[in-house]
Coordinates of C-alpha atoms and ligand atoms in Angstrom, one line a residue:
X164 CA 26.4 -89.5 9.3
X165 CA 29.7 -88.0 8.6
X166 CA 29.7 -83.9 9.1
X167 CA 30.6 -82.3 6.1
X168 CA 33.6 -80.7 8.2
X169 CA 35.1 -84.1 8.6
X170 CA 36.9 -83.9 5.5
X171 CA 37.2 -86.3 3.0
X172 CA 38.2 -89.7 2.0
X173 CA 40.3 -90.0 -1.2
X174 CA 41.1 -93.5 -3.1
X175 CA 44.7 -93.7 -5.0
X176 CA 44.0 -96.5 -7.4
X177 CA 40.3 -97.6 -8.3
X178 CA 40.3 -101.6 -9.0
X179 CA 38.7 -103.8 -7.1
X180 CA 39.4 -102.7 -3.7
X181 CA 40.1 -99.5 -4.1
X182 CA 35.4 -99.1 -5.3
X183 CA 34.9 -101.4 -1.9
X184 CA 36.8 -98.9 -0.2
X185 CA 34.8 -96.1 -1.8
X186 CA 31.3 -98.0 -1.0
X187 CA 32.4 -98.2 2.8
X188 CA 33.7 -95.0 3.0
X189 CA 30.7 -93.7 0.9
X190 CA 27.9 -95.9 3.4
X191 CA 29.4 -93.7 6.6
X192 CA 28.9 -90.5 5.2
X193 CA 32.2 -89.2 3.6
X194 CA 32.6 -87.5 0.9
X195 CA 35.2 -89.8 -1.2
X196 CA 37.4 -89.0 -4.6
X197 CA 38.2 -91.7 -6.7
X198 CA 41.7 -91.3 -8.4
X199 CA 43.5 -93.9 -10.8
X200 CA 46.6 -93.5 -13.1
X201 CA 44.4 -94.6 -15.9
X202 CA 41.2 -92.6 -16.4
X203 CA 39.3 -95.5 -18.0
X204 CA 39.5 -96.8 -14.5
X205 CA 37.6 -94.0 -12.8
X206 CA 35.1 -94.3 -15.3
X207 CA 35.0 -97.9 -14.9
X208 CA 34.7 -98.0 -10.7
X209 CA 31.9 -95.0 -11.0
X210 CA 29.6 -97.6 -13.2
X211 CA 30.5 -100.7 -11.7
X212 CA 29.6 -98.7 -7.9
X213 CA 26.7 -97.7 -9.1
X214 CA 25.5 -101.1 -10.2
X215 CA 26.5 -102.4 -7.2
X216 CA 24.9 -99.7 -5.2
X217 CA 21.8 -100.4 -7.0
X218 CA 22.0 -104.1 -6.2
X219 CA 22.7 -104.1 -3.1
X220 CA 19.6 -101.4 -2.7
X221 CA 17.3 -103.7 -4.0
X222 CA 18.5 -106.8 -1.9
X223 CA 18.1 -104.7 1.4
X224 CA 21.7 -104.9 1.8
X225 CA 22.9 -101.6 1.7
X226 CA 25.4 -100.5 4.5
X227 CA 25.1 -97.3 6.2
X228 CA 21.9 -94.8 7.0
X229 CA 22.0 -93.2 3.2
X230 CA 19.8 -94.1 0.3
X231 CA 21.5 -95.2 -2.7
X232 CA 22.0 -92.0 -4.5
X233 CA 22.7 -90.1 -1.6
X234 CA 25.8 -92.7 -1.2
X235 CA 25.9 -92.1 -5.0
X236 CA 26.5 -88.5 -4.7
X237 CA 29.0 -88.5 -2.2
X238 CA 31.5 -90.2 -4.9
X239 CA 33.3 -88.4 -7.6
X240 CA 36.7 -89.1 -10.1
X241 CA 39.5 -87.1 -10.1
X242 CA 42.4 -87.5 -12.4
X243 CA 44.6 -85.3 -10.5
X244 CA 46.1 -86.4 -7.8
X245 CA 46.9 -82.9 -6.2
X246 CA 43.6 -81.7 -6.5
X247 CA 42.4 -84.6 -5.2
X248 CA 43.9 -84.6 -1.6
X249 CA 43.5 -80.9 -0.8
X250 CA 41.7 -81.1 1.8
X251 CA 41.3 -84.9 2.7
X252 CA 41.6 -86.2 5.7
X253 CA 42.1 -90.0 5.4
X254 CA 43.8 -91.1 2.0
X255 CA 43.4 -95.0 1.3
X256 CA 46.1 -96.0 -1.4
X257 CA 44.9 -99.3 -3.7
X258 CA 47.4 -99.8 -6.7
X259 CA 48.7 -103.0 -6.8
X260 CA 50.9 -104.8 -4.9
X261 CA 54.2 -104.0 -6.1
X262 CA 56.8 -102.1 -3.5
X263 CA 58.9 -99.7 -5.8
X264 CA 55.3 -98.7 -7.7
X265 CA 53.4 -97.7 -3.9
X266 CA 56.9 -96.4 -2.6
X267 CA 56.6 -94.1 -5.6
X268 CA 52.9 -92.9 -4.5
X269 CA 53.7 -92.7 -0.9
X270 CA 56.8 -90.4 -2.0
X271 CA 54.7 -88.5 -4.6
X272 CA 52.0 -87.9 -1.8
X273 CA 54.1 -87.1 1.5
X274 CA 55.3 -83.8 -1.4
X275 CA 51.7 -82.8 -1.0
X276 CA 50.1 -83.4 2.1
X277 CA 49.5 -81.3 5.2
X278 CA 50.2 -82.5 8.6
X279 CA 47.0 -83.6 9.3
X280 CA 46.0 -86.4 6.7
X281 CA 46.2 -90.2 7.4
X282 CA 48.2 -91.8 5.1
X283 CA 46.9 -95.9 4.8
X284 CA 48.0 -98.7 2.4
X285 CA 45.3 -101.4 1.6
X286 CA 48.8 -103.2 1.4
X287 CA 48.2 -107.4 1.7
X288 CA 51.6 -107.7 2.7
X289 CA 54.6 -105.5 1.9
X290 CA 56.0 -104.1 5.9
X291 CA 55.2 -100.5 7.1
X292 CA 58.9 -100.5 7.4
X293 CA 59.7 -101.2 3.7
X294 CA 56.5 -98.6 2.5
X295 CA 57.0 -96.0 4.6
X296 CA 60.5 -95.3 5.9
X297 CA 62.3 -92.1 5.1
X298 CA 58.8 -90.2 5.0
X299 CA 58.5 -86.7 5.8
X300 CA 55.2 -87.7 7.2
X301 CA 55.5 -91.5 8.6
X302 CA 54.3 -90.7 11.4
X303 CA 50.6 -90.2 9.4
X304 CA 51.1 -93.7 8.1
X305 CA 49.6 -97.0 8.8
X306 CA 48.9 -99.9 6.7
X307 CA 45.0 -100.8 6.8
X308 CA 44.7 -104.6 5.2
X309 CA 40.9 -104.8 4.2
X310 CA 40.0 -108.8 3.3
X311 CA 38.1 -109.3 0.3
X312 CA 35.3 -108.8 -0.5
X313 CA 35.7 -105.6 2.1
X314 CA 31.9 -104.7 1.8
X315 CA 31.1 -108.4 3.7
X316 CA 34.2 -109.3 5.1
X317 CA 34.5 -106.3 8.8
X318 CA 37.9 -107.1 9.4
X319 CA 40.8 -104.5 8.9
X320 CA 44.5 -104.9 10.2
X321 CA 45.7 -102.0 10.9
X322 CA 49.7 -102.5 11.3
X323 CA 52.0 -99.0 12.0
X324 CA 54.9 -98.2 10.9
X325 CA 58.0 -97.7 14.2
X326 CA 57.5 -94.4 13.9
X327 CA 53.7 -94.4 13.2
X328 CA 52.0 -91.6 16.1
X329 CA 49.5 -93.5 18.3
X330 CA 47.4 -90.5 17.3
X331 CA 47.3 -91.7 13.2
X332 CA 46.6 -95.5 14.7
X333 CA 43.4 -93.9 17.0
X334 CA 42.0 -91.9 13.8
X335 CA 42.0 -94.9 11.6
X336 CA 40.2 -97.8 13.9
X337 CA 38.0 -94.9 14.5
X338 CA 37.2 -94.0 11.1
X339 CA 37.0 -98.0 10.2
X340 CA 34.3 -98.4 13.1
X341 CA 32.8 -95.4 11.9
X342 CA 32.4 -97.4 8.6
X343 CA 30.8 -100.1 9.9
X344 CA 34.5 -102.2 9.1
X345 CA 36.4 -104.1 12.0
X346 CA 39.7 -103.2 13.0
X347 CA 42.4 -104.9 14.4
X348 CA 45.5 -103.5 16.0
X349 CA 48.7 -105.3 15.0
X350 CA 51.1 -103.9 17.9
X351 CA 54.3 -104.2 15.6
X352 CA 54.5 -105.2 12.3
X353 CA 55.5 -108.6 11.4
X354 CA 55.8 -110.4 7.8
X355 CA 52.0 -111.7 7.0
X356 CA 50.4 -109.5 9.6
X357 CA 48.0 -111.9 11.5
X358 CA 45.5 -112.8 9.3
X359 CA 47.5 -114.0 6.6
X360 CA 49.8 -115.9 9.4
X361 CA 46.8 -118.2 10.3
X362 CA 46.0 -118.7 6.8
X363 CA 49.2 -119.9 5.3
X364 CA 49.3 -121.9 8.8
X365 CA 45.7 -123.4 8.2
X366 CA 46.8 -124.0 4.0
X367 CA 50.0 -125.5 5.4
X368 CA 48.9 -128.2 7.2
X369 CA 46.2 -128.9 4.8
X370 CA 48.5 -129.6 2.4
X371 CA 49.9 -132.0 4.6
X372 CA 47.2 -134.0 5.1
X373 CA 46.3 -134.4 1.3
X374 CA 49.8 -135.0 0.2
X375 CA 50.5 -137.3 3.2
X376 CA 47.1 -139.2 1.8
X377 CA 45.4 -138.6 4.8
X378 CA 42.4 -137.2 3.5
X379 CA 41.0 -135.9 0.3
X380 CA 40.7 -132.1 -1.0
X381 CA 37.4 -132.0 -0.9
X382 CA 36.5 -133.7 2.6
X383 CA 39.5 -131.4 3.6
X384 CA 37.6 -128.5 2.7
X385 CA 34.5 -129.9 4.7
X386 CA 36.4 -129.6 8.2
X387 CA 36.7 -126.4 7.3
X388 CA 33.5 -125.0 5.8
X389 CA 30.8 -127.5 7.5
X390 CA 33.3 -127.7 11.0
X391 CA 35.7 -125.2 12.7
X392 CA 34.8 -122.6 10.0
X393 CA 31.2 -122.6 11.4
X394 CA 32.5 -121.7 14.8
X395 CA 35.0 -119.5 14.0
X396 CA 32.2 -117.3 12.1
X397 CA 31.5 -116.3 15.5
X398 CA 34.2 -117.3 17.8
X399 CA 38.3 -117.0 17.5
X400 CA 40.6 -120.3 18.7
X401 CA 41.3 -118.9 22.0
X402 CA 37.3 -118.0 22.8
X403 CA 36.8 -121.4 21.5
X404 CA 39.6 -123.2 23.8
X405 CA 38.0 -121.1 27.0
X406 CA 34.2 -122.3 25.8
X407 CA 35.4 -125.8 25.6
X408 CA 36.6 -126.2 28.9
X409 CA 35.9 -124.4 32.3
X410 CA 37.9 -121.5 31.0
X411 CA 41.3 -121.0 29.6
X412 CA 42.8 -122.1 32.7
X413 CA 41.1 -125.4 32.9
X414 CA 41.0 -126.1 29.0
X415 CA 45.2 -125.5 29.0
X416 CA 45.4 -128.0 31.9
X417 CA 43.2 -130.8 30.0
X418 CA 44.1 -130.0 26.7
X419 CA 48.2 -129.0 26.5
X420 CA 49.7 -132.2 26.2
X421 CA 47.6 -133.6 24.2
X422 CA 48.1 -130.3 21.4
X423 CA 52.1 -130.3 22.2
X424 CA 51.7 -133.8 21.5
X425 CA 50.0 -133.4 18.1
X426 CA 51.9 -130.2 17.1
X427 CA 55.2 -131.7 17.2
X428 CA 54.0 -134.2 14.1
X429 CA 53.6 -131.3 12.2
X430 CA 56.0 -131.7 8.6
X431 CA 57.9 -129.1 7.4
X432 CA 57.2 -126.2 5.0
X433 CA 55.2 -127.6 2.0
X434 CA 56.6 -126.9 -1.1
X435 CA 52.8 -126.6 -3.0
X436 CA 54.8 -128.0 -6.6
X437 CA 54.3 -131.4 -8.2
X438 CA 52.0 -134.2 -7.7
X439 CA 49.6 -132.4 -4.9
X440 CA 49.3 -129.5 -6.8
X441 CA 48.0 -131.9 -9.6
X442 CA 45.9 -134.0 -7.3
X443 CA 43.9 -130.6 -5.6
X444 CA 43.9 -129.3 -8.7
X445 CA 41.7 -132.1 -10.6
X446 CA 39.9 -132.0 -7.3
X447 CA 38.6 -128.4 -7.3
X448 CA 38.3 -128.5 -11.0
X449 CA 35.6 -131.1 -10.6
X450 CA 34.0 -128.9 -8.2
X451 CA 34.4 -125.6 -10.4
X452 CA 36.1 -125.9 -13.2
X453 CA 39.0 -123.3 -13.5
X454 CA 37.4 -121.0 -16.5
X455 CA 36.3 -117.6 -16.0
X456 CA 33.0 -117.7 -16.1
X457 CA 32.6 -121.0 -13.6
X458 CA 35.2 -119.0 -11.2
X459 CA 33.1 -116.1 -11.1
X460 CA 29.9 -117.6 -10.6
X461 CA 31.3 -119.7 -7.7
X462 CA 33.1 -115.9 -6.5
X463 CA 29.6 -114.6 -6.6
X464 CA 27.9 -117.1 -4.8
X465 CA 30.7 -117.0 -2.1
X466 CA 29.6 -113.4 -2.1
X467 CA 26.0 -114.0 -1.9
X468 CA 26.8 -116.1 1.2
X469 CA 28.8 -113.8 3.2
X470 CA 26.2 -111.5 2.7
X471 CA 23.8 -113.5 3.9
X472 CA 26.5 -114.1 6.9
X473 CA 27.0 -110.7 7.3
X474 CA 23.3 -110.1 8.3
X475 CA 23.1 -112.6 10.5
X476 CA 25.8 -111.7 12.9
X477 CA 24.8 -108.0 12.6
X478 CA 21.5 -109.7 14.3
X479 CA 23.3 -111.7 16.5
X480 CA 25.5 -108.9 18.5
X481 CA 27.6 -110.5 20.9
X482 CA 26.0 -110.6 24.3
Ligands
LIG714 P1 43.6 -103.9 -8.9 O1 44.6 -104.3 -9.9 O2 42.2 -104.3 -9.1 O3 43.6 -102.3 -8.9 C1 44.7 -101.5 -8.9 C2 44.4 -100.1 -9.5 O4 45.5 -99.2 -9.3 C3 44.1 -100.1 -11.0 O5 42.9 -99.4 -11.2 C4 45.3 -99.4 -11.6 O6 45.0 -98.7 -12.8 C5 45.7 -98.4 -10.4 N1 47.0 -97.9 -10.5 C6 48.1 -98.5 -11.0 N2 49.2 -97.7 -10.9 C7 48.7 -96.5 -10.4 C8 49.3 -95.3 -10.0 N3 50.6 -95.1 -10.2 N4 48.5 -94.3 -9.5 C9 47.2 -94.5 -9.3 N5 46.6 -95.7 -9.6 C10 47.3 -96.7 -10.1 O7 44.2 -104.2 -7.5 P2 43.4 -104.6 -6.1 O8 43.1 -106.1 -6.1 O9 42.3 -103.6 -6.0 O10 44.5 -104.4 -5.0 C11 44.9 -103.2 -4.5 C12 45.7 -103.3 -3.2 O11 44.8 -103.9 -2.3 C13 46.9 -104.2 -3.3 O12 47.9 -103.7 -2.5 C14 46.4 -105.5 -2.8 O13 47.4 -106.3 -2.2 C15 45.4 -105.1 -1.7 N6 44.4 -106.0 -1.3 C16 43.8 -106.8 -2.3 C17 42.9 -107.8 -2.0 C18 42.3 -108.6 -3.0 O14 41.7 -109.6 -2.7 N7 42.3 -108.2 -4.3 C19 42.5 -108.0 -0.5 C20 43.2 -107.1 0.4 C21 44.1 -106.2 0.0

């Protein structure tokens, strides 16, 4: 458990990632403040974290060595941002994803921070170079991507800023480990960070396929989920082309032409509009129709699953 002289976390904007933040941060030990522009909000994330808490105390699923209401108790609102960081060590900002708005916050916060706190962005997308330049303190700032839902989903990107000290990149993938959250070093920042790179890469050619009437959106969706998906749980691509040869070495020498060969039939940028929009769409409407309530009952049994995921690696440690 965190010491009490570790300082604490605060949250600038409580929606939906900014209470998964406060859970993780909450699980390890810190002491977190919530803080939102609207009030309601606070309120809002306090009840919904404590349901949640509650749930996943009854499931067995609870992260971290603290009961429930000692996790509980480690929380509290704030509707002053001032008061809120004296004394923090790690801020984690969560408003939504809109440059001039987290510009603003970054500004208002490098006017009151000491030279010690880390300043982080649960940013999706927007460059450390566009959020942070001109900074008094950039060199305390690092974007740290969580993936949603962050509370079953490890992985963080952490991507820094040119000017970004190695020392604020060190404290946060310590701090995220320290959570029991997975981070990732992006070296340099680039558009997309990695994990959003292999996405749109993955949805690209996917797209492809359907609209080139290869196959359909659902058995699509089945290469995925009941084929590489099942590996890559456990495995990246480059494991998996060392595994599936004598090594890396071998598996380039057996495998290169043959993915040169393929990659080079790859079409150009989709353009996701028209016809294949309308044709996945009917598709996944039959699956789960596009209302609220079907879409979040399908959202929680996604999240019932990961869960379930999230277990078994934890039981599974890599050898
Ligand atoms: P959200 O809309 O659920 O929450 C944003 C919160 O920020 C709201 O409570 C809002 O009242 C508050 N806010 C707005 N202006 C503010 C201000 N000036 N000061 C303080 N609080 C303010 O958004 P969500 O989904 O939690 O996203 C937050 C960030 O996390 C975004 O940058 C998003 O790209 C990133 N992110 C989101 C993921 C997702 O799946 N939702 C996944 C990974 C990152």
């Amino acid at each position: 458990m965190a010491s009490p002289a570790a300082g604490g976390v605060v949250i600038v904007g409580s929606g939906l990632i900014g209470r998964s933040w406060a859970m993780l941060f909450a699980s390890g030990g810190f002491k977190v403040k919530l803080y939102d522009i609207e009030q309601q909000q606070i309120t809002n994330a306090l009840e919904n974290i404590r349901k949640e808490m509650k749930l996943l105390g009854q499931s067995g699923s609870l992260k971290g060595s603290l009961s429930v209401e000692q996790q509980l108790s480690l929380i509290s609102g704030c509707g002053n941002l001032a008061e809120a960081v004296e004394g923090a060590m790690h801020i984690q900002e969560c408003v939504p994803e809109d440059l001039e708005l987290k510009k603003k916050i970054f500004a208002q916060l490098d006017r009151i921070v000491d030279d010690r706190v880390v300043l982080s962005s649960s940013s999706s997308c927007l460059l450390p170079s566009k959020l942070f330049t001109g900074l008094a303190h950039v060199k305390q700032c690092v974007v740290a991507h969580p993936v949603n839902p962050p509370y079953y989903v490890p992985l963080v990107e952490l991507v820094p800023h040119p000017e970004t000290a190695p020392a604020t990149m060190d404290r946060t993938y310590a701090l995220m480990r320290r959570i029991g959250q997975s981070p990732v070093r992006l070296l340099k920042e680039i558009d997309g960070f990695v994990l959003n790179r292999l996405q749109y890469a993955i949805i690209s050619e996917a797209w492809r396929l359907v609209e080139e009437g290869i196959v359909s959106p659902n058995d699509l969706d089945l290469v995925m989920s009941d084929g590489l998906g099942m590996r890559y749980a456990f495995i990246g691509p480059l494991e998996t082309m060392h595994l599936n040869a004598e090594g890396m070495v071998s598996y380039c020498g057996r495998y290169s032409d043959g993915m040169k060969r393929v990659l080079k039939t790859f079409g150009p940028v989709p353009e996701f509009s028209g016809a294949t929009v309308e044709k996945v769409n009917q598709d996944m409407c039959m699956k789960v129709p596009d209302d609220p309530e079907h879409l979040a009952a399908r959202r929680q049994w996604r999240d019932d699953c990961l869960m379930k995921l999230a277990k078994l690696k934890h039981q599974v440690q890599p050898q």
